[in-house]
Short mmCIF file of C-alpha atoms in Angstrom, two decimals:
data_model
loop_
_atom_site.label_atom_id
_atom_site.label_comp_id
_atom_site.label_asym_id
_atom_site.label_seq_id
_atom_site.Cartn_x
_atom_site.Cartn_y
_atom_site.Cartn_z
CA UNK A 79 130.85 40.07 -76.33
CA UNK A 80 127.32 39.10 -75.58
CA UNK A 81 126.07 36.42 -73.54
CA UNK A 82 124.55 33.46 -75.63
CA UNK A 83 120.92 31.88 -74.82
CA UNK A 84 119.95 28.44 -76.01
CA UNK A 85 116.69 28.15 -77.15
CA UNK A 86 114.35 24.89 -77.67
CA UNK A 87 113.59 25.65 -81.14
CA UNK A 88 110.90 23.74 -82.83
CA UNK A 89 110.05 26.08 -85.69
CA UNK A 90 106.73 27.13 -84.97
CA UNK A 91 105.10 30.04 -84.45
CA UNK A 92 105.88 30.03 -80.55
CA UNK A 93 109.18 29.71 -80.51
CA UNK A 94 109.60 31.68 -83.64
CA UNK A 95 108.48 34.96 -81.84
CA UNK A 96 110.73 33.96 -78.68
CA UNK A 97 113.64 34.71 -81.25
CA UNK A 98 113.28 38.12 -81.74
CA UNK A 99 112.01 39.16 -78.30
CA UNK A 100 115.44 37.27 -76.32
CA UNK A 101 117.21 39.57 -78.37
CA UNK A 102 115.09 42.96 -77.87
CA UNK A 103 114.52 42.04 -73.88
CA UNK A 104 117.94 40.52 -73.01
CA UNK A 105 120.70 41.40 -75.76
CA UNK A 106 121.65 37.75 -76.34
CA UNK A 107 123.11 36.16 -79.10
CA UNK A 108 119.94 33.22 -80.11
CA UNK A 109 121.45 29.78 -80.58
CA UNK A 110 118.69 27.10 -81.61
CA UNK A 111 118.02 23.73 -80.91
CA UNK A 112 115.95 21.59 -82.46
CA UNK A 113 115.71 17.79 -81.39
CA UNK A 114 114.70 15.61 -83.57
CA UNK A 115 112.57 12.85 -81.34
CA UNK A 116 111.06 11.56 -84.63
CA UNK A 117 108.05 14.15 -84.67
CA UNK A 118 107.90 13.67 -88.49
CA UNK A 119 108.33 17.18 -88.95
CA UNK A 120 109.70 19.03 -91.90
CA UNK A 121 112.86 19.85 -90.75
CA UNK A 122 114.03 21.45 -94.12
CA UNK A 123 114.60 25.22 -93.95
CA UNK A 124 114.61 25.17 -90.30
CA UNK A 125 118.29 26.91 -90.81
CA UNK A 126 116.99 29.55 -92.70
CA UNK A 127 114.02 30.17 -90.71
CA UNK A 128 115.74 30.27 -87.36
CA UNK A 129 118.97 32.54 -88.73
CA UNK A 130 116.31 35.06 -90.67
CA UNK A 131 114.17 35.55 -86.94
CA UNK A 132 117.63 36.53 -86.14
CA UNK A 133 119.70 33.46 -84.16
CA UNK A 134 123.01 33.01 -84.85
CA UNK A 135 123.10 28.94 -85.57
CA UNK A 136 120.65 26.11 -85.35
CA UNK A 137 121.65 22.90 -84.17
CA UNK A 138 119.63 20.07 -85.27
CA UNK A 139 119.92 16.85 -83.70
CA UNK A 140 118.70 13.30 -84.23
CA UNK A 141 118.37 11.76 -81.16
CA UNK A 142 115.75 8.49 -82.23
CA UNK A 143 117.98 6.04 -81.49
CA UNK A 144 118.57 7.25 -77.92
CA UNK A 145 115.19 8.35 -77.61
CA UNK A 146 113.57 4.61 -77.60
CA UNK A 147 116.83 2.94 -76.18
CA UNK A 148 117.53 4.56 -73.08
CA UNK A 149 114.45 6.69 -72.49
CA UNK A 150 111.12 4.66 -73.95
CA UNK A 151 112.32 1.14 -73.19
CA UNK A 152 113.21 1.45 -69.81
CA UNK A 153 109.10 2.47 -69.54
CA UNK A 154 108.15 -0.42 -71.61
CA UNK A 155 110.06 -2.90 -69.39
CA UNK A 156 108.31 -1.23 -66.27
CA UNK A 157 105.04 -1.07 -67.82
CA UNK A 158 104.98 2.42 -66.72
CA UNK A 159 101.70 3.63 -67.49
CA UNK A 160 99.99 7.45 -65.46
CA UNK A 161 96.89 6.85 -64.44
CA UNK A 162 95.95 3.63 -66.16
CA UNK A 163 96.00 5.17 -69.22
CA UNK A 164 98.73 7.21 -70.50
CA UNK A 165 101.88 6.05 -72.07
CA UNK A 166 103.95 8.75 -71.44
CA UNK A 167 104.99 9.86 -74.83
CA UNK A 168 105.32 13.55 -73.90
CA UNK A 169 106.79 13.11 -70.43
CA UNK A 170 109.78 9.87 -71.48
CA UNK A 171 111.15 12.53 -74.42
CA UNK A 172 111.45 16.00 -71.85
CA UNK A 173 114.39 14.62 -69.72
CA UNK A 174 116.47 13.94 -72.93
CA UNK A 175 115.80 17.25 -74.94
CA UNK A 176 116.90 19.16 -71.17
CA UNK A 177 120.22 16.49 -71.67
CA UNK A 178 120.91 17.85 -75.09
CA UNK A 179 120.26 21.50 -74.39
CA UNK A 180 122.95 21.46 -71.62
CA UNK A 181 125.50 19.76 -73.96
CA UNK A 182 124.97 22.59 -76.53
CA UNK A 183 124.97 25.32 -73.51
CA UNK A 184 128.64 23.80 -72.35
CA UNK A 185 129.53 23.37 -75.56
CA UNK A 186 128.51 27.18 -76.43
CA UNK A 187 129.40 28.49 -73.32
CA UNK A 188 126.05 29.55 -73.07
CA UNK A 189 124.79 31.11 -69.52
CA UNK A 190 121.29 30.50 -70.34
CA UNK A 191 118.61 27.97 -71.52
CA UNK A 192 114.96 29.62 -73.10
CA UNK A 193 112.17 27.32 -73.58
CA UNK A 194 108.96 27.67 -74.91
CA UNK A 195 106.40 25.54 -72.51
CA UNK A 196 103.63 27.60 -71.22
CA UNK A 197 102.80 28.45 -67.15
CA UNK A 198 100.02 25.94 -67.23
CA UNK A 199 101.59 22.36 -68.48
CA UNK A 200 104.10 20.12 -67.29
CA UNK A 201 106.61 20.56 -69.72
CA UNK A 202 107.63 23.64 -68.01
CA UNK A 203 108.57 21.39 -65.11
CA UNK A 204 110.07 18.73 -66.63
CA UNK A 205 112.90 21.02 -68.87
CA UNK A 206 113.51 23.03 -65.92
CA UNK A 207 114.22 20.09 -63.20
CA UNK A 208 116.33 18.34 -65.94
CA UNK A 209 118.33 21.47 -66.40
CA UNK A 210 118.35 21.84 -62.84
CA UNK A 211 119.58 18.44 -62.51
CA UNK A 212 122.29 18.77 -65.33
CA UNK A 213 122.81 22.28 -64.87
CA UNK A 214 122.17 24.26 -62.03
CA UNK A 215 124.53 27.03 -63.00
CA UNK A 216 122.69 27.76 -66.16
CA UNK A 217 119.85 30.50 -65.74
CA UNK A 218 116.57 29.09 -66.79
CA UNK A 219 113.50 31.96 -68.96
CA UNK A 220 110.23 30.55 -69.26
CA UNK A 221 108.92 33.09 -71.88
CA UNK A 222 105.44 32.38 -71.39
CA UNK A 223 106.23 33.16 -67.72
CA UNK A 224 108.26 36.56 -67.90
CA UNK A 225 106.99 39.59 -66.96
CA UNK A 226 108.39 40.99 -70.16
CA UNK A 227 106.83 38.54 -72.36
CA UNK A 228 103.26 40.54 -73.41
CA UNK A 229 101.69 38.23 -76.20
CA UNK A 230 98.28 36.10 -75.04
CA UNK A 231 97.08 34.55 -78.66
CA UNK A 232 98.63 33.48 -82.26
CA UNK A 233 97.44 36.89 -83.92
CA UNK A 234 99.44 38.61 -81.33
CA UNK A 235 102.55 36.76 -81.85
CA UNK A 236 102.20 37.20 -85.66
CA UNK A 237 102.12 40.49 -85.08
CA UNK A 238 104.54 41.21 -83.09
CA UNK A 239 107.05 38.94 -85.41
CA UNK A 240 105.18 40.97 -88.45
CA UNK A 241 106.94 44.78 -86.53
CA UNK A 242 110.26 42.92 -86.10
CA UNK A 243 110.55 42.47 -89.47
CA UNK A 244 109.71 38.56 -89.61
CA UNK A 245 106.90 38.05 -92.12
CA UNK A 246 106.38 33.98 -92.70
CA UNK A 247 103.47 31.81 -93.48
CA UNK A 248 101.93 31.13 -90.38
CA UNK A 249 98.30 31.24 -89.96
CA UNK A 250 95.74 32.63 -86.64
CA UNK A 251 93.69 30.05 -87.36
CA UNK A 252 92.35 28.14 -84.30
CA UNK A 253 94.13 24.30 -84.23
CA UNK A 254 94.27 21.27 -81.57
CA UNK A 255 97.85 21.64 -79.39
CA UNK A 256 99.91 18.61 -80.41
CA UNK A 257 102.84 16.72 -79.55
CA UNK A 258 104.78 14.54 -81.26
CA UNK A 259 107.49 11.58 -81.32
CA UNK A 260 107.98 8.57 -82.77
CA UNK A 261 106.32 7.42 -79.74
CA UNK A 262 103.01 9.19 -80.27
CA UNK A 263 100.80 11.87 -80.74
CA UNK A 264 98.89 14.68 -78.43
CA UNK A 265 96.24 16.08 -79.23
CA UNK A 266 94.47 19.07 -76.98
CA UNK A 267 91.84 21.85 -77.68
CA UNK A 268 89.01 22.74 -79.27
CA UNK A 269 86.23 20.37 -78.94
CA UNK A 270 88.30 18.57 -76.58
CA UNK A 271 88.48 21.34 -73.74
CA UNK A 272 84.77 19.86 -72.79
CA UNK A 273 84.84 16.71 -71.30
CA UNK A 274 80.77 16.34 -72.46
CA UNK A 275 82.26 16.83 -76.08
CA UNK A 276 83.04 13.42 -78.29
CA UNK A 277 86.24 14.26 -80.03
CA UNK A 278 86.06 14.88 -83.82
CA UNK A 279 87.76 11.79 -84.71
CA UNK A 280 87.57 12.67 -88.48
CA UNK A 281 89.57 15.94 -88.01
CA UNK A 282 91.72 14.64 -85.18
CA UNK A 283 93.52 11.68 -86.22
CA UNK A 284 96.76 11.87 -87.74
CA UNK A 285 98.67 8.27 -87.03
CA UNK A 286 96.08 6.06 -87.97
CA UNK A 287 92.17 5.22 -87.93
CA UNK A 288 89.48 4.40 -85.92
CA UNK A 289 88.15 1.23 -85.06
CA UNK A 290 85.12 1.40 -86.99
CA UNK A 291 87.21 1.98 -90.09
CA UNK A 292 89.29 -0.62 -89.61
CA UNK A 293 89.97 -3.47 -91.95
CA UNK A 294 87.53 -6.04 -91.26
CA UNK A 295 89.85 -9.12 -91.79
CA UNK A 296 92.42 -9.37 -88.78
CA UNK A 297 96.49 -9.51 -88.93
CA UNK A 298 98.39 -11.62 -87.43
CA UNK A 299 101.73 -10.23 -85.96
CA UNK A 300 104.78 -12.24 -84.41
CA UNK A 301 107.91 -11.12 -82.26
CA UNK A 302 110.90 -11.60 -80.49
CA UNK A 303 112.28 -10.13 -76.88
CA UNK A 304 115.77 -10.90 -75.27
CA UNK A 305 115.88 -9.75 -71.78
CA UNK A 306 112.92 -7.55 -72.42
CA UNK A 307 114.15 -5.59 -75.29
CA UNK A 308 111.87 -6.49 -78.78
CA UNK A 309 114.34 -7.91 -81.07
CA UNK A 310 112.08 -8.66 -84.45
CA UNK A 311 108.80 -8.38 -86.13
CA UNK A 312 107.39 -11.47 -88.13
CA UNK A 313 110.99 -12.73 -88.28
CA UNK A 314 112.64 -9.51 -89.42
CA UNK A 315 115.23 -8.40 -87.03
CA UNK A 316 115.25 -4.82 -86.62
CA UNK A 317 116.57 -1.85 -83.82
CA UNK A 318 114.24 -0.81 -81.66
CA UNK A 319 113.22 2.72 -83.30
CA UNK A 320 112.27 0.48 -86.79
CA UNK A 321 110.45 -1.84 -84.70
CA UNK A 322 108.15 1.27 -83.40
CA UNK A 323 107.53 2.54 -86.72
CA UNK A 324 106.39 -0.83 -88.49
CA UNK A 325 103.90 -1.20 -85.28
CA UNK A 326 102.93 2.77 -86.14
CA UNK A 327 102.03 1.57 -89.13
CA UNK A 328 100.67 -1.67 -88.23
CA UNK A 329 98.31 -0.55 -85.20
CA UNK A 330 97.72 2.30 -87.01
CA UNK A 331 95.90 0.75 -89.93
CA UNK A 332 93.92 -1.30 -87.08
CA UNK A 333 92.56 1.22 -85.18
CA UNK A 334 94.91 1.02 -81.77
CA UNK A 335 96.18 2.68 -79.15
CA UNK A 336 93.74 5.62 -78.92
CA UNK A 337 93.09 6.58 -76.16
CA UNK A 338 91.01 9.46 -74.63
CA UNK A 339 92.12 10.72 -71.11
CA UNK A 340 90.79 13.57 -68.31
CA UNK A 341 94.19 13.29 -66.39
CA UNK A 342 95.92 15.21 -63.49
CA UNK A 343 98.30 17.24 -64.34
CA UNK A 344 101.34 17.82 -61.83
CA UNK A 345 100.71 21.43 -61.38
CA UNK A 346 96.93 20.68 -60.16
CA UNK A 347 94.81 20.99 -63.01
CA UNK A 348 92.55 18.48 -64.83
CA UNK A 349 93.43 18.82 -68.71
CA UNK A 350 91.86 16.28 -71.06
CA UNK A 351 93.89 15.01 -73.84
CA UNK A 352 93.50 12.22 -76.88
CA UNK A 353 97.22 10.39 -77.28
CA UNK A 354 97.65 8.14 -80.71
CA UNK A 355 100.56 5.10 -79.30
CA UNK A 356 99.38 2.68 -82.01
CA UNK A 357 102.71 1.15 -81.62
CA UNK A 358 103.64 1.87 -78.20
CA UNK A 359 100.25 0.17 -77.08
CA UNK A 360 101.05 -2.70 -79.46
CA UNK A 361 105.02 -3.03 -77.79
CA UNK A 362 103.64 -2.42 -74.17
CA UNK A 363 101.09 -5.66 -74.52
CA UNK A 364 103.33 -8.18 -76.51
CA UNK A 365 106.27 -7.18 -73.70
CA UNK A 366 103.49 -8.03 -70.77
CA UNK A 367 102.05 -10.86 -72.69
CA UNK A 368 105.55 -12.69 -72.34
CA UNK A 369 106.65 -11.52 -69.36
CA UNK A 370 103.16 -12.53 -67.35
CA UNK A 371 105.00 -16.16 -68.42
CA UNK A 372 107.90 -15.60 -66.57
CA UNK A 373 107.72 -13.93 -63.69
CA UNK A 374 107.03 -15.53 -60.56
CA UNK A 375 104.31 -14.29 -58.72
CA UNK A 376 105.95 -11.91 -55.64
CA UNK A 377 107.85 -10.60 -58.14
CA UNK A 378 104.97 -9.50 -60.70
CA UNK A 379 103.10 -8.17 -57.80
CA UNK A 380 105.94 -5.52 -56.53
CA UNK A 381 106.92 -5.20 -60.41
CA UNK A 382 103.30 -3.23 -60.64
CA UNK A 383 104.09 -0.89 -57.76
CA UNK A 384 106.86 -0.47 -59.29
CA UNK A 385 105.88 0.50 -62.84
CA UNK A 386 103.51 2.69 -61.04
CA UNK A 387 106.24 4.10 -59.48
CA UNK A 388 108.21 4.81 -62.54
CA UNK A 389 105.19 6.11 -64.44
CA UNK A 390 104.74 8.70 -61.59
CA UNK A 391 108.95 9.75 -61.61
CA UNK A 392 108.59 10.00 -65.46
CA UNK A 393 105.58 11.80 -65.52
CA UNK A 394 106.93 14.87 -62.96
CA UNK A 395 110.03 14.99 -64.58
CA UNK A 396 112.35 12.86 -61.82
CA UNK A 397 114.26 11.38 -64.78
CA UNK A 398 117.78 12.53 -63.30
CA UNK A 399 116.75 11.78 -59.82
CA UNK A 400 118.21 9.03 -57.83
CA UNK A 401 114.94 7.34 -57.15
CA UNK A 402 114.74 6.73 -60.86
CA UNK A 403 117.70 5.18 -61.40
CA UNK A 404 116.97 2.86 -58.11
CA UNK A 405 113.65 1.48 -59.35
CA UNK A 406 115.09 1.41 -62.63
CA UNK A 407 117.49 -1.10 -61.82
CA UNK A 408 115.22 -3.01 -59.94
CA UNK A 409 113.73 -3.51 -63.42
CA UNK A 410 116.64 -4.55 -65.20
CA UNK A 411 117.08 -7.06 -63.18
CA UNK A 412 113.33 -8.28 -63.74
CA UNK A 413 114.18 -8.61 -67.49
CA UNK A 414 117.01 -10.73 -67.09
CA UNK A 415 115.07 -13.95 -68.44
CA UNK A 416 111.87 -11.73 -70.61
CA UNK A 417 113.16 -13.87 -73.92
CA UNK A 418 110.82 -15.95 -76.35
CA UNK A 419 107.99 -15.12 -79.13
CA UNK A 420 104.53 -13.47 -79.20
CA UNK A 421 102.07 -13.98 -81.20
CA UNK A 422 99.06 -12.15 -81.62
CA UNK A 423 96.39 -10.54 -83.86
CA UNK A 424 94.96 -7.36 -84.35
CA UNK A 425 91.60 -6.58 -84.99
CA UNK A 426 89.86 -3.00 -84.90
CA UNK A 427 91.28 -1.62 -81.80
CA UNK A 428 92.28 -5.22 -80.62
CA UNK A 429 95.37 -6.93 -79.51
CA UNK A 430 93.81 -10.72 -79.26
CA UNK A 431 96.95 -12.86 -78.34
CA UNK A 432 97.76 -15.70 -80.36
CA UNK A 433 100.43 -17.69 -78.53
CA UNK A 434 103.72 -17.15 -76.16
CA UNK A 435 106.40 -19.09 -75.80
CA UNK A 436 110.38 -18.76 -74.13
CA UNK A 437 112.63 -21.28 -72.98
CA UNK A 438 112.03 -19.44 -69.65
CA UNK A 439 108.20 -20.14 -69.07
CA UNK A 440 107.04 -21.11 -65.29
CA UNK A 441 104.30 -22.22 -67.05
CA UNK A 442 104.32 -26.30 -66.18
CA UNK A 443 101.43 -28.13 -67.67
CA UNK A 444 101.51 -31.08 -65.81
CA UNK A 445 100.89 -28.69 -62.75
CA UNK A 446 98.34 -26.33 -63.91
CA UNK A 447 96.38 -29.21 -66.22
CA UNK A 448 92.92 -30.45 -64.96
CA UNK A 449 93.97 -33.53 -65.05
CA UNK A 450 95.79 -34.85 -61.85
CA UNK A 451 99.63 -35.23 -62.63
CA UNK A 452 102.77 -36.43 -60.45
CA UNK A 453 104.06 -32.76 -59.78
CA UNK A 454 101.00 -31.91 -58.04
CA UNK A 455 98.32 -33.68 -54.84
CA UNK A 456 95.31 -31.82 -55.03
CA UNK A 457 95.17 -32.96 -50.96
CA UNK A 458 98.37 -30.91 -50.50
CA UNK A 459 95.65 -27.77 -50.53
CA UNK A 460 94.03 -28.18 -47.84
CA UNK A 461 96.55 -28.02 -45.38
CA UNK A 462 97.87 -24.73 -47.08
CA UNK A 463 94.32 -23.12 -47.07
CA UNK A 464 94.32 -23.96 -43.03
CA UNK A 465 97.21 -22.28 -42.39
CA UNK A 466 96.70 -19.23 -45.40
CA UNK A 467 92.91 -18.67 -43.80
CA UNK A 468 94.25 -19.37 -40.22
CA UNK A 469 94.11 -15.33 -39.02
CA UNK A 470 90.52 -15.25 -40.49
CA UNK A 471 89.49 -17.93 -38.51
CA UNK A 472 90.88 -16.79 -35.55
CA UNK A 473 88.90 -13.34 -36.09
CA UNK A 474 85.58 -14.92 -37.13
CA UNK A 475 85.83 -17.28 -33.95
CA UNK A 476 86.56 -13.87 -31.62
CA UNK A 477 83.51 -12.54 -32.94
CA UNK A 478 81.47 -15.21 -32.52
CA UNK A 479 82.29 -14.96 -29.05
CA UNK A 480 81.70 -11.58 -28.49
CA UNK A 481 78.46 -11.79 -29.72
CA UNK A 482 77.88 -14.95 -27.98
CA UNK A 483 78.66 -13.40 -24.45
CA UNK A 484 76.81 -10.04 -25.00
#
């Protein structure tokens, strides 16, 4: 009986050829796995496809749900953002397609897991540490890192499917490298592998428009968090995965969330990307616009190191780590009072707020007004600034000294 090898099966041309050449290199029996992040792909025929490259069975799961609930919220509640820029939508969607490939290698009995990342990215890192972490009796091929794996370029994987037999519609012509969930979009290549090169917005965008070409009216959007989670949109409840489509669409149409990025990638390299999060950016800045109401001030200020933090974990592929878990309940426990409304507008490229409110605000008027109220003595300052300013002083009065007696 032969062994069985599960494969990260997306369809494409890739992992089409890794099909054939698991069976001709290692005499396994090819299970597939697709999972379905919400990449909007056409998932149709996949069956067919996989099972006439020769795998036995494709599994395709729908893991949405799971995807924003336990994997992208937990980064929108940390503000977990790489390098000032990038909202993860690659990295927060690795750890749970390694989860799901492990369930459907125990479930299999599978001794193996084949993926389809290449030796330069981070994917490769992130599927094989989650695996690791899940799995560390399952044996791990990186095809685009065996020695046995000979194909460099698109023609040369067409042809080799072409002498095993698998003739299908796919084409040699040159495209950028995406990514996709219902998070975002990735977009590398071409014009973009030169960093003096504008990107070709017109042939590059698939999730919405530019700025420029945005409606010239604004839109005014409203919503509800409890304990950090987004509840509604314009006084429609809805689950979180709805709620990140209808801001796709929304920020989409206005020309945010694009963002164009030279960033470091964990194996060393600079690689320069554009990512489309119209509705991720959207969610990410009505969460912070309530929370900056809320949160005392200590606990903002370690809440950034933290989201830093998190960003960084997510971004090498920590997800099952310890470490993650620890800052991720640290948190939690941030959001337990991130409830009220936001309300905001958006305006080519723009998220202009429009108003916050929660029954939680620190916000006191009578305190922070211009006008002098009961709550607060404007002489109670000086005393504090003496004693906040007191190891300046100190220094400044050393120093005078020193140059005084030289």
């Amino acid at each position: 009986m032969k062994e069985k090898v599960i494969l990260a099966y997306s369809g494409g041309l890739d992992t089409t050829a890794i099909i054939p050449w698991l069976k001709e290199n290692f005499d396994y029996e090819v299970i597939c796995v697709c999972i379905d992040c919400g990449q909007a792909e056409e998932l149709d025929g996949l069956e067919e496809r996989a099972k006439f490259c020769g795998a036995s069975k494709l599994y395709v799961l729908d893991v949405i749900d799971e995807f924003c609930d336990e994997y992208v919220m937990p980064c929108v509640k940390a503000h977990a953002v790489y390098e000032n820029k990038y909202l993860l939508g690659t990295s927060m969607a690795r750890p749970l397609i390694a989860k799901k490939l492990v369930e459907i290698a125990r479930k299999e009995g599978a001794t193996a897991i084949c993926h389809g990342a290449t030796g330069k990215g981070n994917d490769q890192i992130r599927f094989e540490l989650g695996i690791k972490a899940l799995a560390p009796d399952l044996k791990i091929i990186a095809a685009w890192r065996n020695e046995k794996w000979t194909m460099d370029s698109r023609e040369s994987e067409i042809e080799y499917c072409k002498a095993h037999g698998i003739d299908l519609p796919f084409s040699a012509d040159s495209s950028y490298s995406r990514d996709r969930n219902l998070w975002h979009i990735s977009h590398e290549g071409l014009e973009l592998e030169d960093p003096a090169n504008e990107p070709n917005y017109e042939h590059l965008l698939v999730l919405g428009t530019t700025p420029e070409k945005a409606p010239d009216e604004p839109e005014y959007v409203t919503m509800t968090f409890e304990k950090g989670t987004p509840t509604s949109i314009n006084g429609e409840k809805m689950k979180v995965s709805d709620i990140i489509r209808k801001l796709n669409e929304l920020g989409g149409k206005h020309g945010i969330g694009i963002v164009d990025i030279v960033e470091n990638r964990v194996v060393g390299m600079k690689s320069r990307g554009v990512y489309e999060t119209p509705g991720g950016t959207i969610l990410y800045e009505a969460h912070q616009q309530l929370e900056e109401l809320i949160l005392d001030r200590e606990t903002t200020t370690t809440k950034l190191d933290m989201g830093n933090k998190f960003a960084q974990i997510v971004y090498e592929g920590k997800w099952f780590t310890p470490l993650r878990e620890a800052v991720q309940a640290f948190i939690e426990s941030t959001q337990e009072n991130v409830t009220g409304e936001v309300k905001f507008k958006l305006y080519k490229g723009n998220i202009i707020k429009a108003g916050t409110t929660s029954p939680y605000s620190l916000y006191n008027e009578s305190i922070a007004s211009f006008t002098t109220g009961d709550l607060y003595d404007h002489h109670d300052a000086e005393g504090f600034i003496n004693l906040f300013g007191l190891s300046s002083k100190v220094r400044a009065m050393k120093q005078q000294e020193i140059e005084k007696n030289k």
